[in-house]
PDB file of C-alpha atoms in Angstrom:
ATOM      1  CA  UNK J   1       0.000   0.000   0.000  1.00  0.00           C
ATOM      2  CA  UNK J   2       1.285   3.126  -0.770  1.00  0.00           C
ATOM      3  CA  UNK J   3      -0.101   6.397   0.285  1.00  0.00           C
ATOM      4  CA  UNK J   4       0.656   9.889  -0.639  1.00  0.00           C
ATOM      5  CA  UNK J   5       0.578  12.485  -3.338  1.00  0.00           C
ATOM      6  CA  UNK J   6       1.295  13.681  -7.110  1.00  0.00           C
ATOM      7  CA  UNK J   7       4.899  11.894  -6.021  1.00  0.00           C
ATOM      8  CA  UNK J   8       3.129   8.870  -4.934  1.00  0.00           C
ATOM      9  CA  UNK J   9       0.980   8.452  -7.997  1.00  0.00           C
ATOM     10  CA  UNK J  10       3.803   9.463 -10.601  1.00  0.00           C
ATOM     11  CA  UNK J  11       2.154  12.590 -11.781  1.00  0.00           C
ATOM     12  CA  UNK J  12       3.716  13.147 -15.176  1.00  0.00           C
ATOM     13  CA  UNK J  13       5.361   9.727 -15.420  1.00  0.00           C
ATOM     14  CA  UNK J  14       3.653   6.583 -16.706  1.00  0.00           C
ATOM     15  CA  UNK J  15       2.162   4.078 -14.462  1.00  0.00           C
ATOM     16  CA  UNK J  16       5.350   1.757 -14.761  1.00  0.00           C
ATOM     17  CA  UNK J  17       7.232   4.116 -13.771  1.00  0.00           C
ATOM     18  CA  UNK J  18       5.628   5.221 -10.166  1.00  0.00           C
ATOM     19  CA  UNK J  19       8.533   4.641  -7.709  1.00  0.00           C
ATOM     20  CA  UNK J  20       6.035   1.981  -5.429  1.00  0.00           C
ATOM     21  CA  UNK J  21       5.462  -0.154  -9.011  1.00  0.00           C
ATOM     22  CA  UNK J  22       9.563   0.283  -9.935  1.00  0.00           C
ATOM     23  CA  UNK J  23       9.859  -1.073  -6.157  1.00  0.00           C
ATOM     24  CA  UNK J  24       7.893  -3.722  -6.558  1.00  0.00           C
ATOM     25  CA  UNK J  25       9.539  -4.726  -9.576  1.00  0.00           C
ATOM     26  CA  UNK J  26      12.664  -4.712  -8.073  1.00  0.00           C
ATOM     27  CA  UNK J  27      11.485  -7.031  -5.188  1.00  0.00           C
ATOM     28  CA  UNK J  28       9.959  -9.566  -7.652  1.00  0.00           C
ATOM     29  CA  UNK J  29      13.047  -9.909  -9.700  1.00  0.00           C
ATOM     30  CA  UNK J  30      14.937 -10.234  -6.243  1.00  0.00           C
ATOM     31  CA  UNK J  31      12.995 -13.322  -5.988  1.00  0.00           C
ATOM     32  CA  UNK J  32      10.020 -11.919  -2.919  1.00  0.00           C
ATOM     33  CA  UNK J  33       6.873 -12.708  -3.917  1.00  0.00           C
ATOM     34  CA  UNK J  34       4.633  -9.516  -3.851  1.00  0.00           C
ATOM     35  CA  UNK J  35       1.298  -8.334  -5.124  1.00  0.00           C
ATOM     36  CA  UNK J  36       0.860  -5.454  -7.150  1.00  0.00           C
ATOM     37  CA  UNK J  37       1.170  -1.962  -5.128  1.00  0.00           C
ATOM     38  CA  UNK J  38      -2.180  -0.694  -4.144  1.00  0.00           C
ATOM     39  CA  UNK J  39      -2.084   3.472  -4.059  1.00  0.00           C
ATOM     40  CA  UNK J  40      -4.153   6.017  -2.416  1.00  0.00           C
ATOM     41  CA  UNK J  41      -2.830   9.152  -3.756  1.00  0.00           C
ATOM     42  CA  UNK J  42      -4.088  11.864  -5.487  1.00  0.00           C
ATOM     43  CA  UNK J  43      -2.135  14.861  -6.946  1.00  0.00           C
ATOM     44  CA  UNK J  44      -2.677  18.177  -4.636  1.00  0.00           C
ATOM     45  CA  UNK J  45      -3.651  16.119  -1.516  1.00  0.00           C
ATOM     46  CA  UNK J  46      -2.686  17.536   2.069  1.00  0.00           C
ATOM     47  CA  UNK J  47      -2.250  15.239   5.180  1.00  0.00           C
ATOM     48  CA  UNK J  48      -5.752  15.772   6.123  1.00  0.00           C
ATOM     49  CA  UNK J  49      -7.189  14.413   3.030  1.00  0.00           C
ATOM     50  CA  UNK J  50      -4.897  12.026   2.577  1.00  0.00           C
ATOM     51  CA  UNK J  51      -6.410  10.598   6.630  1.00  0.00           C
ATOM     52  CA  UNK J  52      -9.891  11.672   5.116  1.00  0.00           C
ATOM     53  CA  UNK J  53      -9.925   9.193   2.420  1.00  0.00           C
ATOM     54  CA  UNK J  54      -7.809   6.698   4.285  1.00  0.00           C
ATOM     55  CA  UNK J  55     -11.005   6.861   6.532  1.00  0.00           C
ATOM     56  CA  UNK J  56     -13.679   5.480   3.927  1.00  0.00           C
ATOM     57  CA  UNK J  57     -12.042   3.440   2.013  1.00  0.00           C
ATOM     58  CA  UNK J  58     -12.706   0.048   1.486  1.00  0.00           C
ATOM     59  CA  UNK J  59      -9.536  -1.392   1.772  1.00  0.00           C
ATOM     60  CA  UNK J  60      -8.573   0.042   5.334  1.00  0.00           C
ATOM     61  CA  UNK J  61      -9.643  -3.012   6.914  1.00  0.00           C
ATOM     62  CA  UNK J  62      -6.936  -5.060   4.950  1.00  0.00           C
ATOM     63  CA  UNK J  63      -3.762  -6.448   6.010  1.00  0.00           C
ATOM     64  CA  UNK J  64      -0.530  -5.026   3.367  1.00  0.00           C
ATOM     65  CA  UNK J  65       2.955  -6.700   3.783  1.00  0.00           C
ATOM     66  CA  UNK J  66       4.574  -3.347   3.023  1.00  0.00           C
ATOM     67  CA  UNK J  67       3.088   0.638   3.859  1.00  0.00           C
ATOM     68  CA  UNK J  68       4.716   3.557   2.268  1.00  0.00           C
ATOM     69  CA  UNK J  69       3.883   7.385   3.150  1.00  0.00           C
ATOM     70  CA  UNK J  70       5.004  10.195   1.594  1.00  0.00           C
ATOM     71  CA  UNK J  71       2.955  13.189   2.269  1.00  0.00           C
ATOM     72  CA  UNK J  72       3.202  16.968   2.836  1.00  0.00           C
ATOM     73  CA  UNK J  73       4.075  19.242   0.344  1.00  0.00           C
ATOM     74  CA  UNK J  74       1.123  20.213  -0.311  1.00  0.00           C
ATOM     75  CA  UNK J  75       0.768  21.550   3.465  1.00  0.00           C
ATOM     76  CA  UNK J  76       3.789  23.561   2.455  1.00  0.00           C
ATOM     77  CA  UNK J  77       2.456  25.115  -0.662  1.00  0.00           C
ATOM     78  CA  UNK J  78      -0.990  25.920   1.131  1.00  0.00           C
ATOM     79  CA  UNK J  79       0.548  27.400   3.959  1.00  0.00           C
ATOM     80  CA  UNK J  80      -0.499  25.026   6.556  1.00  0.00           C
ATOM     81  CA  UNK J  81       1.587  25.137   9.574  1.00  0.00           C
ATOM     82  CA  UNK J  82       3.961  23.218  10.891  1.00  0.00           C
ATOM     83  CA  UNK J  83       1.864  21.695  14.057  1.00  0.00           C
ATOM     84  CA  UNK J  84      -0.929  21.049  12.604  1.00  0.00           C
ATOM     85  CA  UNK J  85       1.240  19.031  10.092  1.00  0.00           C
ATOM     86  CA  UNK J  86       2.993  16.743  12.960  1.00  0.00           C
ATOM     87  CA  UNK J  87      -0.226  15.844  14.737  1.00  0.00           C
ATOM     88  CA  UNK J  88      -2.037  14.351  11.260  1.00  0.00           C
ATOM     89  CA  UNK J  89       1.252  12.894  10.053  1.00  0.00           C
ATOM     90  CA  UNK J  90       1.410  11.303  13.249  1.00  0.00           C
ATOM     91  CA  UNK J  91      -2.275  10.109  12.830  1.00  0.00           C
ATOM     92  CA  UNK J  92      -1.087   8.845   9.528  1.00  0.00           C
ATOM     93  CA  UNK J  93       1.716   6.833  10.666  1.00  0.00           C
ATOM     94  CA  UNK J  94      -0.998   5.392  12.827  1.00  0.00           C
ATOM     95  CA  UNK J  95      -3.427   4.294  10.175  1.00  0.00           C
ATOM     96  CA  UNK J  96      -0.479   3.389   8.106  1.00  0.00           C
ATOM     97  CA  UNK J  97       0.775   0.776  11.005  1.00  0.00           C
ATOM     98  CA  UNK J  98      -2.969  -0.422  11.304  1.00  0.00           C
ATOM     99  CA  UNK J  99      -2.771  -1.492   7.799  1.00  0.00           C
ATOM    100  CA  UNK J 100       0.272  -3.127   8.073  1.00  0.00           C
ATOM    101  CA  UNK J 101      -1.382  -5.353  11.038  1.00  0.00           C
ATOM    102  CA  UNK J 102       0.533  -3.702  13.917  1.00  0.00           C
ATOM    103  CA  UNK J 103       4.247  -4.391  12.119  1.00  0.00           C
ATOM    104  CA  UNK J 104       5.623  -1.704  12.351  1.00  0.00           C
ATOM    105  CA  UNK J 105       9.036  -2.834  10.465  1.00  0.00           C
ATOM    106  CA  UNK J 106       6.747  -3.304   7.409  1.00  0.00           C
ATOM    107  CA  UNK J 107       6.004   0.817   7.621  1.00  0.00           C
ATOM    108  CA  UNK J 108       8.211   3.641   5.862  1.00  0.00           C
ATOM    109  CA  UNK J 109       8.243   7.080   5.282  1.00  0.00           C
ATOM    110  CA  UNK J 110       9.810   8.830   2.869  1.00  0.00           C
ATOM    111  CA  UNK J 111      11.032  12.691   2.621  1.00  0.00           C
ATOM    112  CA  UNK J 112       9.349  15.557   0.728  1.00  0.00           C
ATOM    113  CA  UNK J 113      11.024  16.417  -2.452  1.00  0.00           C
ATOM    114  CA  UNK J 114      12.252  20.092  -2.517  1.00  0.00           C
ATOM    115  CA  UNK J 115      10.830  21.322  -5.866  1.00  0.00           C
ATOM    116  CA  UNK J 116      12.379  24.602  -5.016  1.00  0.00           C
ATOM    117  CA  UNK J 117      15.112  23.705  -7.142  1.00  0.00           C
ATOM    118  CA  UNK J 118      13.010  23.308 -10.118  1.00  0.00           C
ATOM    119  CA  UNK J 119      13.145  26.073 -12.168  1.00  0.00           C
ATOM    120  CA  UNK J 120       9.643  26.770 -11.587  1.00  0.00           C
ATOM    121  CA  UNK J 121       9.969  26.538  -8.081  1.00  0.00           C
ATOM    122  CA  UNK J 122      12.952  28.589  -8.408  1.00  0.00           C
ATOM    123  CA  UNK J 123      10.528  31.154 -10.323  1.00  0.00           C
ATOM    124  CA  UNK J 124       8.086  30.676  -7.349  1.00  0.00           C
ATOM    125  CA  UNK J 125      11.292  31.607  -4.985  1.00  0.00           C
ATOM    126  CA  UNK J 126      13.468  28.489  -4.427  1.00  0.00           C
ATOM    127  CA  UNK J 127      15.143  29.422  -1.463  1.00  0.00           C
ATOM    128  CA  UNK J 128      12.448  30.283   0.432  1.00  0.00           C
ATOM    129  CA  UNK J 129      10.926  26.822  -0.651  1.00  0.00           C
ATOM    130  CA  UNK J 130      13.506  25.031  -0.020  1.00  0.00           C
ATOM    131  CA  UNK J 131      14.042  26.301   3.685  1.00  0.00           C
ATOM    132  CA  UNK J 132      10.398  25.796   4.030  1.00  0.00           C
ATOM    133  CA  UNK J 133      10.791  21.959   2.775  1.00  0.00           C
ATOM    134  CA  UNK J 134      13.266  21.425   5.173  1.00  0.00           C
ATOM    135  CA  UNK J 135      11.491  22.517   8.532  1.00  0.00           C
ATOM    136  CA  UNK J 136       8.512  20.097   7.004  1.00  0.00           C
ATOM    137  CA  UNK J 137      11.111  17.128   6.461  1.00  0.00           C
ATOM    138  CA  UNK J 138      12.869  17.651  10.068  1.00  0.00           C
ATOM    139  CA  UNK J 139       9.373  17.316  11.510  1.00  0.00           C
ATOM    140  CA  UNK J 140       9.080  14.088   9.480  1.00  0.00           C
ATOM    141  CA  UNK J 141      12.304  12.823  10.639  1.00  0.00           C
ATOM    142  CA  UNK J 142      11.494  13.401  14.173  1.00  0.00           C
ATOM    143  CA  UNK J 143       8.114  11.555  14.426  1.00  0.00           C
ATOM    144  CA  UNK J 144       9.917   8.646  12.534  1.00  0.00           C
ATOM    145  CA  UNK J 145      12.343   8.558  15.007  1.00  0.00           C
ATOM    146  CA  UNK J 146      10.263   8.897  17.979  1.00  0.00           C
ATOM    147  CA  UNK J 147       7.656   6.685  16.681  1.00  0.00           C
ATOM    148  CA  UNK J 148      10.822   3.877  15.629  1.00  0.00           C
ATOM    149  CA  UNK J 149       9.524   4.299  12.057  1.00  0.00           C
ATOM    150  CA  UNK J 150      12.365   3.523   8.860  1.00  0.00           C
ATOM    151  CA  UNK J 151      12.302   7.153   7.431  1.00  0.00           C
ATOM    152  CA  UNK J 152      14.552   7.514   3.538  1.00  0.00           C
ATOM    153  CA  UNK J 153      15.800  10.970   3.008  1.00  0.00           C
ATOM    154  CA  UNK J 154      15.437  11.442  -0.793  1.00  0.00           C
ATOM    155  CA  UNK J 155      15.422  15.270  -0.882  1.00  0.00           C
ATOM    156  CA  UNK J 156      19.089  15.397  -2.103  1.00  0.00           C
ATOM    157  CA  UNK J 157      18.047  13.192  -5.106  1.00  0.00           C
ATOM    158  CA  UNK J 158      15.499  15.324  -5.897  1.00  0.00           C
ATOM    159  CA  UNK J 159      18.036  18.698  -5.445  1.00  0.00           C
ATOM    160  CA  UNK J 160      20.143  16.942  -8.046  1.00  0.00           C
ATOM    161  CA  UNK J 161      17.836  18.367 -10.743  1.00  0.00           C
ATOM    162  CA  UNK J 162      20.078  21.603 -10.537  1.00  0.00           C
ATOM    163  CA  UNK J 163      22.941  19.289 -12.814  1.00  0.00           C
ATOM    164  CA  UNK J 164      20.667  16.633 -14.739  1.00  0.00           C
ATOM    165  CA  UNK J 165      16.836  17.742 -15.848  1.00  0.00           C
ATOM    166  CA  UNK J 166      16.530  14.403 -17.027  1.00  0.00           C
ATOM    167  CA  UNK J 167      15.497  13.686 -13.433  1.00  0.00           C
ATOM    168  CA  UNK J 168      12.156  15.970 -14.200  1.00  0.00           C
ATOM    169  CA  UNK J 169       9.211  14.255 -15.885  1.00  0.00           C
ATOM    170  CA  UNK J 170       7.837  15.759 -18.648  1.00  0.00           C
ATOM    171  CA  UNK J 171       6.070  18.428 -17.016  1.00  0.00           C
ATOM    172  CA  UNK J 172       9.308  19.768 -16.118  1.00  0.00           C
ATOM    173  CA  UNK J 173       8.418  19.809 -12.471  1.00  0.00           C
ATOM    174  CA  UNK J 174       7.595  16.463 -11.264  1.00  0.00           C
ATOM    175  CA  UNK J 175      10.173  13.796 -11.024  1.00  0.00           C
ATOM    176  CA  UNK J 176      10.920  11.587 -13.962  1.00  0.00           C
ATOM    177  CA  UNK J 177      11.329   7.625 -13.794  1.00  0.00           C
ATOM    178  CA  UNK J 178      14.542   7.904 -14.286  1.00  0.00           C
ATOM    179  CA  UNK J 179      14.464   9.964 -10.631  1.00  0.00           C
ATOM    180  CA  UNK J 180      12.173   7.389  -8.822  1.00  0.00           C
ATOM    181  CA  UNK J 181      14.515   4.944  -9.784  1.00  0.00           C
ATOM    182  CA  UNK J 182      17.116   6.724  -7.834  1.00  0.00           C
ATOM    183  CA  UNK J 183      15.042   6.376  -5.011  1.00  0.00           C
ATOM    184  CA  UNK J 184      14.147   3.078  -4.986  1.00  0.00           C
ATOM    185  CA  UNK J 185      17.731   2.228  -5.296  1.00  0.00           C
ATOM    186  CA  UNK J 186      18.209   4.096  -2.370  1.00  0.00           C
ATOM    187  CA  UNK J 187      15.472   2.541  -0.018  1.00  0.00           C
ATOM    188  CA  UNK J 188      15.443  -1.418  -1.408  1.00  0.00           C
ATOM    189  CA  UNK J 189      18.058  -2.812   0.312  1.00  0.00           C
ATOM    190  CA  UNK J 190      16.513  -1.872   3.479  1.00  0.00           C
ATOM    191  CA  UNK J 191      13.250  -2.719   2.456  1.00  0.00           C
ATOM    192  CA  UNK J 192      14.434  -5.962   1.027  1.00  0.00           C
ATOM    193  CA  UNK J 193      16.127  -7.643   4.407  1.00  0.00           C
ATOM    194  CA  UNK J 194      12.789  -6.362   6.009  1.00  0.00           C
ATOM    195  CA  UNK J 195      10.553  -8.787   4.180  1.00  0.00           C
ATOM    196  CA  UNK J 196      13.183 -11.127   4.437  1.00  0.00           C
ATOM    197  CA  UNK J 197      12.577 -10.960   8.936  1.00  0.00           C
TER     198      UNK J 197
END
């Protein structure tokens, strides 16, 4: 199960090339036997409507070997603060942990890219952005670590668009699959000797 945003669903990329369906590619040729990912993500979705349709739909009361979460940019670019950010992610983490029956080894959480160094979020004031990005990712890191939760830190990946726009989709603002890629290299390892346990 994968949950998140436009960076969850691929927006701009084809299907194959979402980063949870390049994951689970990777996993199957690394001989684990996994279904499919399952995503609940919509382009433009904050934490709280990411929880709100968590909350109706009908797969909540399954059981997933493997929960992703990457959420909150969209808090940034709205201007939601900070607090009211850690107390749904924190919520989310919750649901997310549900749905992996309790396991909370088979839960991760991945960083917000910082499209601040897009040249349209340059345009829109990069730096600015980018600082902004970073207060939301520390508050991400911190739940993870008080809640014992595997957190990745892909925000550099996503910075490297600066020297290679090849990592940008073809909206020129969105990563490419050539960029998810990047990031699934970075996380399956981990993720990997997890479903191994």
């Amino acid at each position: 199960m994968a949950l998140g945003d436009s960076y969850t669903i691929g927006e701009s990329v084809n299907e194959a090339d979402r980063w949870p369906e390049q994951l689970v590619d990777t996993l199957i040729t690394s001989g684990i036997t996994i279904e499919r990912p399952r995503i609940i993500a919509k382009t433009g979705w904050r934490t709280d409507q990411l929880k709100d349709s968590l909350q109706i739909d009908p797969g909540r009361f399954r059981k997933y070997d493997l929960v992703s979460l990457l959420i909150g940019v969209n808090n940034q670019v709205q201007g939601r603060t900070l607090d009211r950010f850690e107390t749904e992610l924190i919520e989310l983490i919750q649901m997310a942990i549900n749905l992996a029956d309790g396991d909370m080894t088979r839960v991760f959480v991945l960083s917000i890219p910082n499209y601040g160094k897009t040249q349209f979020g340059i345009y829109l004031g990069g730096e600015a952005i980018s600082q902004e990005i970073a207060q939301f990712n520390a508050v991400i890191r911190e739940v993870c670590d008080n809640l014992n939760i595997r957190y990745f830190n892909i925000t550099p990946i996503s910075e490297e668009v600066i020297n290679d726009t090849s990592l940008l989709g073809s909206d020129n603002f969105h990563p490419s699959g050539k960029m998810y890629k990047l990031w699934v290299d970075l996380m399956f390892e981990d993720i990997y000797q997890s479903l191994l346990r």
